[in-house]
Short mmCIF file of C-alpha atoms in Angstrom, two decimals:
data_model
loop_
_atom_site.label_atom_id
_atom_site.label_comp_id
_atom_site.label_asym_id
_atom_site.label_seq_id
_atom_site.Cartn_x
_atom_site.Cartn_y
_atom_site.Cartn_z
CA MET A 1 102.11 -168.34 96.46
CA THR A 2 104.24 -169.06 93.36
CA SER A 3 107.14 -171.57 94.05
CA LEU A 4 110.55 -170.75 93.75
CA PRO A 5 112.43 -172.21 90.85
CA GLU A 6 114.49 -175.52 91.17
CA PRO A 7 117.85 -175.29 92.70
CA ALA A 8 120.82 -174.58 90.25
CA VAL A 9 124.63 -174.36 90.91
CA LEU A 10 127.49 -173.13 88.19
CA VAL A 11 130.80 -174.81 89.16
CA LEU A 12 134.12 -173.86 87.07
CA GLU A 13 136.88 -175.75 86.69
CA ASP A 14 138.99 -174.29 89.09
CA GLY A 15 136.69 -174.88 91.48
CA THR A 16 134.63 -171.60 92.06
CA ARG A 17 131.17 -172.43 93.14
CA HIS A 18 127.78 -170.14 92.82
CA THR A 19 124.77 -171.53 93.73
CA GLY A 20 121.33 -169.96 92.08
CA ARG A 21 118.07 -170.66 90.66
CA ALA A 22 116.91 -172.68 87.62
CA TYR A 23 116.37 -170.66 84.77
CA GLY A 24 115.36 -172.15 81.37
CA ALA A 25 115.09 -175.88 81.29
CA LEU A 26 116.58 -177.97 84.35
CA GLY A 27 119.46 -180.53 83.87
CA THR A 28 122.98 -180.38 82.90
CA THR A 29 125.01 -177.99 80.84
CA LEU A 30 128.95 -177.78 79.92
CA GLY A 31 130.79 -175.26 77.97
CA GLU A 32 133.32 -172.51 78.04
CA VAL A 33 132.04 -169.84 80.05
CA VAL A 34 132.18 -166.28 78.73
CA PHE A 35 130.68 -162.78 79.59
CA ALA A 36 128.67 -160.74 77.49
CA THR A 37 128.50 -157.02 77.97
CA GLY A 38 125.25 -155.50 76.37
CA MET A 39 122.13 -153.88 77.66
CA SER A 40 119.95 -155.07 75.04
CA GLY A 41 119.65 -157.19 71.95
CA TYR A 42 119.13 -160.72 74.33
CA GLN A 43 117.47 -162.28 71.65
CA GLU A 44 120.13 -161.95 69.02
CA THR A 45 122.72 -162.68 71.24
CA LEU A 46 121.26 -165.84 71.93
CA THR A 47 120.78 -167.03 68.12
CA ASP A 48 123.78 -166.03 67.48
CA PRO A 49 125.99 -169.16 65.92
CA SER A 50 128.63 -167.82 67.14
CA TYR A 51 127.94 -169.02 71.28
CA ALA A 52 127.78 -172.32 70.11
CA GLY A 53 129.48 -174.50 72.88
CA GLN A 54 129.65 -171.78 75.68
CA ILE A 55 127.92 -170.51 78.67
CA VAL A 56 127.40 -167.00 78.26
CA LEU A 57 126.72 -164.82 81.08
CA GLN A 58 125.07 -161.44 80.76
CA THR A 59 126.67 -158.69 82.84
CA ALA A 60 123.78 -156.69 82.49
CA PRO A 61 121.03 -157.24 85.37
CA HIS A 62 117.98 -157.41 84.51
CA ILE A 63 117.48 -159.49 81.16
CA GLY A 64 113.64 -161.10 80.02
CA ASN A 65 111.20 -157.96 80.00
CA THR A 66 110.42 -157.31 76.77
CA GLY A 67 110.45 -161.27 76.11
CA MET A 68 111.11 -162.76 72.22
CA ASN A 69 109.62 -162.37 69.15
CA ASP A 70 109.27 -164.50 65.74
CA GLU A 71 111.19 -161.55 64.11
CA ASP A 72 114.43 -161.06 65.39
CA PRO A 73 115.56 -164.15 65.50
CA GLU A 74 119.14 -164.31 64.05
CA SER A 75 118.98 -168.50 62.88
CA ARG A 76 116.64 -171.48 63.49
CA ARG A 77 117.33 -171.26 67.39
CA ILE A 78 118.89 -170.71 70.00
CA TRP A 79 122.81 -171.63 70.18
CA VAL A 80 124.41 -171.15 73.87
CA SER A 81 125.14 -173.66 75.75
CA GLY A 82 124.19 -172.41 78.54
CA TYR A 83 122.84 -168.97 80.36
CA ILE A 84 123.34 -166.79 83.61
CA VAL A 85 121.67 -164.03 84.80
CA ARG A 86 121.34 -162.31 87.81
CA ASP A 87 117.82 -161.02 87.79
CA PRO A 88 115.03 -162.74 85.05
CA SER A 89 112.23 -160.47 84.71
CA ARG A 90 108.97 -161.49 86.24
CA VAL A 91 106.62 -160.36 83.64
CA VAL A 92 107.22 -159.40 79.48
CA SER A 93 106.17 -155.77 78.56
CA ASN A 94 106.89 -155.25 75.18
CA TRP A 95 104.18 -155.19 72.48
CA ARG A 96 106.32 -157.28 69.89
CA ALA A 97 107.06 -160.08 72.44
CA ASP A 98 105.37 -164.13 71.47
CA THR A 99 106.36 -166.03 74.75
CA SER A 100 108.63 -165.38 77.44
CA LEU A 101 112.65 -165.51 77.31
CA ASP A 102 112.42 -168.41 80.13
CA ALA A 103 109.76 -170.30 77.85
CA ALA A 104 112.27 -169.61 74.68
CA LEU A 105 115.23 -171.55 76.91
CA ILE A 106 112.96 -174.24 77.33
CA ALA A 107 111.77 -174.87 74.04
CA ASP A 108 115.21 -175.27 73.02
CA GLY A 109 116.74 -177.03 75.80
CA ILE A 110 118.80 -174.72 77.07
CA VAL A 111 119.63 -175.30 81.06
CA GLY A 112 120.63 -171.28 82.84
CA ILE A 113 120.47 -170.57 86.34
CA SER A 114 119.71 -166.53 87.53
CA GLY A 115 119.83 -164.98 91.04
CA ILE A 116 123.90 -165.59 91.38
CA ASP A 117 126.36 -162.73 91.34
CA THR A 118 127.18 -162.49 87.93
CA ARG A 119 129.26 -158.75 88.69
CA SER A 120 131.16 -161.48 90.78
CA ILE A 121 132.18 -163.92 87.77
CA THR A 122 132.93 -161.11 85.22
CA ARG A 123 135.69 -160.12 87.61
CA HIS A 124 136.59 -163.30 88.11
CA ILE A 125 136.75 -164.09 84.17
CA ARG A 126 138.27 -161.01 83.57
CA ALA A 127 141.41 -162.06 86.02
CA ALA A 128 141.50 -165.16 85.28
CA GLY A 129 140.59 -165.58 81.88
CA SER A 130 137.23 -168.08 79.94
CA MET A 131 137.23 -170.97 81.52
CA ARG A 132 135.12 -174.40 81.91
CA GLY A 133 131.55 -174.64 83.80
CA GLY A 134 128.62 -176.34 83.92
CA ILE A 135 125.40 -175.53 85.02
CA PHE A 136 123.24 -177.90 87.15
CA SER A 137 119.71 -177.42 87.71
CA GLY A 138 116.65 -179.47 89.10
CA PRO A 139 118.11 -182.40 90.69
CA ALA A 140 121.64 -182.36 89.02
CA ALA A 141 121.90 -179.53 91.74
CA GLY A 142 122.22 -181.44 94.35
CA LEU A 143 124.97 -183.86 92.50
CA ASP A 144 128.14 -184.83 94.50
CA PRO A 145 130.45 -182.00 94.18
CA GLU A 146 133.57 -183.35 93.12
CA GLU A 147 131.39 -185.09 90.51
CA GLN A 148 130.01 -181.80 89.04
CA LEU A 149 133.88 -179.89 88.92
CA ARG A 150 135.05 -183.50 87.45
CA SER A 151 132.49 -183.47 84.47
CA VAL A 152 133.31 -180.04 84.19
CA GLN A 153 136.83 -180.57 83.93
CA GLU A 154 136.26 -183.27 81.51
CA ALA A 155 134.40 -181.15 79.31
CA PRO A 156 136.43 -180.34 76.13
CA GLN A 157 138.85 -176.91 75.55
CA MET A 158 137.33 -174.06 73.08
CA ALA A 159 141.16 -174.20 71.82
CA GLY A 160 141.44 -176.48 69.38
CA ARG A 161 137.55 -177.25 69.17
CA ASN A 162 136.13 -177.58 65.40
CA LEU A 163 132.34 -176.48 65.37
CA SER A 164 131.25 -175.51 61.98
CA ALA A 165 129.69 -178.87 60.95
CA GLU A 166 127.22 -178.23 64.09
CA VAL A 167 125.87 -174.53 62.94
CA SER A 168 126.09 -174.93 59.27
CA VAL A 169 122.77 -175.28 57.07
CA ASP A 170 122.93 -179.15 55.61
CA VAL A 171 121.37 -177.52 52.01
CA ALA A 172 122.09 -173.98 50.32
CA THR A 173 119.75 -171.70 50.56
CA ILE A 174 118.95 -168.51 48.14
CA THR A 175 117.99 -165.19 49.10
CA THR A 176 117.30 -162.51 46.24
CA ALA A 177 118.75 -159.79 45.45
CA LEU A 178 117.19 -156.10 46.03
CA GLY A 179 117.47 -153.36 43.27
CA ASP A 180 120.23 -153.06 40.93
CA ARG A 181 121.55 -156.52 40.80
CA ILE A 182 125.14 -157.43 41.65
CA GLY A 183 125.61 -160.64 41.08
CA ASP A 184 125.66 -164.32 42.37
CA LEU A 185 127.41 -164.24 45.89
CA ALA A 186 129.06 -167.33 47.44
CA VAL A 187 128.13 -167.64 51.99
CA LEU A 188 130.26 -169.97 53.55
CA ASP A 189 128.10 -170.87 56.40
CA LEU A 190 130.12 -171.36 59.38
CA GLY A 191 127.55 -169.74 61.62
CA VAL A 192 126.06 -166.73 59.42
CA LYS A 193 123.36 -164.82 61.11
CA GLN A 194 120.26 -163.35 58.79
CA ALA A 195 120.78 -160.34 59.81
CA THR A 196 123.99 -160.33 57.36
CA ILE A 197 122.20 -162.16 54.80
CA ASP A 198 119.39 -159.18 54.37
CA ASN A 199 122.39 -156.64 54.40
CA LEU A 200 123.78 -158.62 51.79
CA ALA A 201 121.05 -159.14 49.70
CA ALA A 202 120.29 -155.41 50.23
CA ARG A 203 123.07 -154.60 48.28
CA GLY A 204 122.22 -156.92 45.07
CA PHE A 205 123.53 -160.01 45.74
CA ASP A 206 121.91 -163.14 45.35
CA VAL A 207 122.82 -164.36 48.56
CA HIS A 208 124.09 -168.54 48.24
CA VAL A 209 124.10 -169.41 52.24
CA LEU A 210 126.06 -172.84 51.33
CA PRO A 211 127.37 -175.90 53.68
CA GLN A 212 130.77 -175.59 55.89
CA ASN A 213 131.88 -178.32 53.60
CA VAL A 214 131.47 -177.20 50.15
CA THR A 215 133.83 -177.49 47.81
CA ILE A 216 135.54 -175.02 44.89
CA ASP A 217 134.01 -176.87 42.69
CA GLU A 218 130.93 -176.30 43.62
CA ILE A 219 131.34 -173.05 44.28
CA ARG A 220 132.11 -172.37 40.76
CA ALA A 221 128.91 -173.89 39.68
CA ILE A 222 127.25 -170.97 40.96
CA ASP A 223 129.65 -168.98 39.67
CA PRO A 224 129.79 -166.25 41.86
CA VAL A 225 130.70 -162.29 41.90
CA ALA A 226 132.74 -162.95 44.99
CA VAL A 227 132.72 -165.02 48.33
CA PHE A 228 131.79 -164.40 51.39
CA TYR A 229 132.79 -166.00 55.00
CA SER A 230 130.84 -165.81 57.91
CA ASN A 231 130.97 -165.30 61.94
CA GLY A 232 130.77 -168.77 63.41
CA PRO A 233 131.74 -170.46 66.02
CA GLY A 234 135.58 -172.83 67.66
CA ASP A 235 139.41 -172.48 66.59
CA PRO A 236 140.42 -170.65 63.56
CA ALA A 237 143.48 -172.53 64.02
CA ALA A 238 140.96 -175.81 63.82
CA SER A 239 139.40 -175.30 60.34
CA ASP A 240 142.50 -176.01 57.91
CA GLY A 241 139.79 -177.01 55.48
CA HIS A 242 137.74 -174.02 55.30
CA VAL A 243 141.88 -172.25 55.17
CA GLU A 244 142.38 -174.35 52.46
CA LEU A 245 139.49 -173.48 50.62
CA LEU A 246 139.72 -169.35 51.07
CA ARG A 247 143.16 -169.86 49.57
CA GLU A 248 141.46 -171.53 46.09
CA VAL A 249 139.04 -168.69 46.40
CA LEU A 250 141.89 -166.02 46.26
CA ASP A 251 144.24 -168.06 43.92
CA ALA A 252 140.99 -167.54 41.36
CA GLY A 253 140.97 -163.74 42.14
CA LEU A 254 137.29 -163.81 43.31
CA PRO A 255 136.67 -160.88 45.20
CA PHE A 256 136.15 -162.10 49.25
CA PHE A 257 134.92 -160.45 52.38
CA GLY A 258 134.90 -161.96 56.15
CA ILE A 259 133.35 -160.76 59.13
CA CYS A 260 134.47 -162.66 62.69
CA PHE A 261 135.63 -166.08 62.40
CA GLY A 262 136.17 -165.32 58.18
CA ASN A 263 138.58 -162.42 59.15
CA GLN A 264 140.63 -164.82 61.45
CA LEU A 265 140.41 -167.34 58.21
CA LEU A 266 141.62 -164.96 56.23
CA GLY A 267 144.49 -164.00 58.20
CA ARG A 268 145.45 -167.53 58.66
CA ALA A 269 144.93 -167.91 54.48
CA LEU A 270 147.26 -164.71 54.00
CA GLY A 271 149.95 -166.90 55.96
CA LEU A 272 149.40 -164.90 59.75
CA GLY A 273 148.99 -167.17 63.27
CA THR A 274 145.89 -166.64 65.79
CA TYR A 275 144.97 -166.71 69.02
CA LYS A 276 143.15 -167.18 72.24
CA LEU A 277 142.30 -164.30 74.12
CA PRO A 278 141.96 -164.65 77.29
CA PHE A 279 138.18 -163.66 78.02
CA GLY A 280 137.33 -162.44 74.14
CA HIS A 281 135.43 -159.58 73.31
CA ARG A 282 131.53 -160.24 73.84
CA GLY A 283 129.06 -157.32 73.45
CA ILE A 284 127.51 -154.12 71.11
CA ASN A 285 129.70 -151.34 72.90
CA GLN A 286 133.35 -152.15 71.50
CA PRO A 287 135.01 -149.22 70.18
CA VAL A 288 137.07 -149.57 66.69
CA LEU A 289 139.61 -147.27 64.76
CA ASP A 290 138.67 -147.60 60.99
CA LYS A 291 142.62 -146.55 60.03
CA THR A 292 141.48 -146.07 56.45
CA THR A 293 138.76 -142.61 57.66
CA GLY A 294 140.47 -142.37 61.05
CA LYS A 295 136.88 -143.04 62.78
CA VAL A 296 135.87 -144.67 65.74
CA GLU A 297 133.01 -146.75 65.41
CA ILE A 298 130.94 -148.47 68.43
CA THR A 299 130.97 -152.13 67.07
CA ALA A 300 129.78 -155.18 68.02
CA HIS A 301 131.48 -158.16 69.04
CA ASN A 302 131.53 -161.92 69.78
CA HIS A 303 134.70 -163.18 69.74
CA GLY A 304 137.48 -165.20 71.71
CA PHE A 305 140.25 -165.96 69.09
CA ALA A 306 142.15 -163.15 67.42
CA VAL A 307 144.74 -162.75 64.24
CA ASP A 308 148.45 -161.94 65.24
CA ALA A 309 149.36 -159.22 62.69
CA PRO A 310 151.47 -155.91 62.72
CA LEU A 311 149.67 -152.80 63.60
CA ASP A 312 151.73 -150.49 61.76
CA GLY A 313 152.14 -150.07 58.11
CA PRO A 314 151.67 -152.81 55.34
CA PHE A 315 154.07 -155.80 55.71
CA ASP A 316 153.75 -159.09 52.89
CA SER A 317 151.67 -162.09 53.06
CA PRO A 318 153.36 -165.26 54.15
CA ASN A 319 151.75 -167.25 51.50
CA GLY A 320 152.77 -164.74 48.58
CA TYR A 321 149.44 -162.83 48.02
CA GLY A 322 151.55 -159.84 48.22
CA LYS A 323 151.02 -156.53 50.34
CA VAL A 324 148.45 -156.77 54.09
CA GLU A 325 147.90 -154.00 56.12
CA VAL A 326 145.80 -154.10 59.21
CA SER A 327 142.78 -151.54 58.32
CA HIS A 328 141.45 -151.73 61.92
CA ILE A 329 142.09 -151.37 65.58
CA GLY A 330 140.34 -152.65 68.72
CA LEU A 331 140.81 -149.27 71.34
CA ASN A 332 140.21 -151.14 74.50
CA ASP A 333 143.48 -153.77 73.71
CA ASN A 334 144.91 -153.10 70.39
CA VAL A 335 143.60 -156.79 68.64
CA VAL A 336 144.13 -156.42 65.35
CA GLU A 337 140.19 -156.13 64.39
CA GLY A 338 140.38 -156.28 60.51
CA LEU A 339 142.22 -156.74 57.15
CA ARG A 340 142.77 -155.43 53.97
CA ALA A 341 145.15 -156.98 51.10
CA LEU A 342 146.19 -154.48 49.02
CA ASP A 343 147.57 -156.30 45.56
CA ILE A 344 144.01 -158.85 45.37
CA PRO A 345 140.53 -157.84 46.36
CA ALA A 346 140.29 -158.85 49.98
CA PHE A 347 139.32 -157.62 53.34
CA SER A 348 137.52 -158.85 56.48
CA VAL A 349 137.41 -157.39 60.20
CA GLN A 350 136.63 -158.73 63.34
CA TYR A 351 133.75 -157.49 64.74
CA HIS A 352 130.00 -157.92 62.97
CA PRO A 353 129.19 -155.14 60.74
CA GLU A 354 125.37 -156.00 60.59
CA ALA A 355 124.74 -155.95 64.73
CA ALA A 356 121.78 -156.82 65.51
CA ALA A 357 120.29 -154.87 67.82
CA GLY A 358 123.09 -152.74 67.59
CA PRO A 359 124.88 -150.64 66.80
CA HIS A 360 125.30 -149.38 62.95
CA ASP A 361 128.69 -147.76 63.02
CA ALA A 362 130.18 -149.95 61.05
CA ASN A 363 127.70 -150.86 58.38
CA TYR A 364 129.05 -148.91 56.04
CA LEU A 365 131.24 -151.81 55.23
CA PHE A 366 129.02 -153.53 53.55
CA ASP A 367 128.38 -150.82 50.46
CA ARG A 368 132.16 -151.02 50.51
CA PHE A 369 132.45 -154.64 49.53
CA ALA A 370 129.34 -154.12 46.90
CA ALA A 371 131.98 -151.35 45.57
CA MET A 372 134.97 -153.65 46.02
CA VAL A 373 133.00 -156.56 44.20
CA ARG A 374 131.02 -153.68 41.29
CA GLU A 375 135.12 -152.48 40.48
CA ASN A 376 136.23 -155.77 39.67
CA LYS A 377 133.73 -157.00 37.77
CA ASP A 378 134.55 -153.62 35.06
CA ALA A 379 137.71 -153.75 35.55
CA LYS A 380 137.31 -157.53 33.77
#
C-alpha cells in the first residue's frame, strides 16, 4: 500500500490556514500567493521567470497528467516560490513526458501543497487581494501556528521589490537570426522566456540577450537596430535604473518594443505612473482590445502591476517624448494593456504575445515590431 504524502499547511498573512498534503520538495517557502487560471501549460507557467517570488495556485483542479518534458521549458529552471494544486495526477500520461511534475518540483527544490480547496482560496484572494503566504510541509507543518504566521507576516511585500538580478543572465548570449536578417537586437533580460527569443530570431533578428545591469555604452557596442525589454518579476517602481537606461535608448532614437514588465517600464520612461492590481492577471484567457484593428484577442497574462494612463485619445508624454496613446485595453477591467508612442518608434504590450503554450492571437506583434524596425532603417 502506498503511504500518504507528508502533511502540509498553507498559511496566509491574514491568518487563514488550509491543511493538505506535501507536493514537491519538503520544507518551508514564503511568497506572494497568486492564482493562475490556465487549464493547460503548467510547465510554461512554472518556468516563467515572471513568477519569481510568488506562490502560484492553479485554479484548474487536476494538474500534472502530462508530466514535464525537456522541450517546453521557458527558462533554465522552475521559478515559482511555491505551488498549490488541488488534485495532482497520480500517473503521467503523455508520450512527450520525460519526468513527472512532482519529480521536477523536487529536483528544483520547490515546496508545494495539494489536497486543499483551491476554489475557496481563489475566491478569498479575489475578495481580499493577493497577499503573502507560506507553505510548511513535512516537519515544518508541525511548527506552532503562531510561529508560522509570524514568518509569513515578516516576509517582504511584492510592492517595492526589484527581482531582476535574481532571474537575469550573468553573461550575454546570442541566438542567430532565421530567414532574412534585419540586424542585431539588444534584449534586456528581466526574465525573458525562450519562446520570446525564438519569435524574435524567426523575424530576422540576431538576438543578443543581455544582463539586466547592462549600460547604454554596452548596448551601443553591439550596434543594435533596436532594443527589447522582456517580461519579468517585481515592482516597476523599484527599477529606476532600467527606466533611466530606457530613456537613454529612446533619446538615441533606437526603436523599442517591450512586453509585460517592459510595458510598465516604457510607461515610466514616458513619465507615467504604475500601480499594484488587487489580484493581478494570470492566465491564458484574458480578452484584450487592439484599438488599432478593433479586434479582440484572447491573450496570456502574468502581471500584478499596471500602467496608469488615460484610455481615450492621444496625450502628451510627461517626459517630453511627444504624443502617446493607449493601444490595447483589457476588457475585463479596463486596465492599460499596451502603449504606443506616436512621435518616436516605440510601443509595448502588457501581455505575452509569444504565448507558449497558447493562445497565439497576439503573435502578430512580433511582425509589427519587425516592420517598424525595417521602416526605421529605411528612413535613415
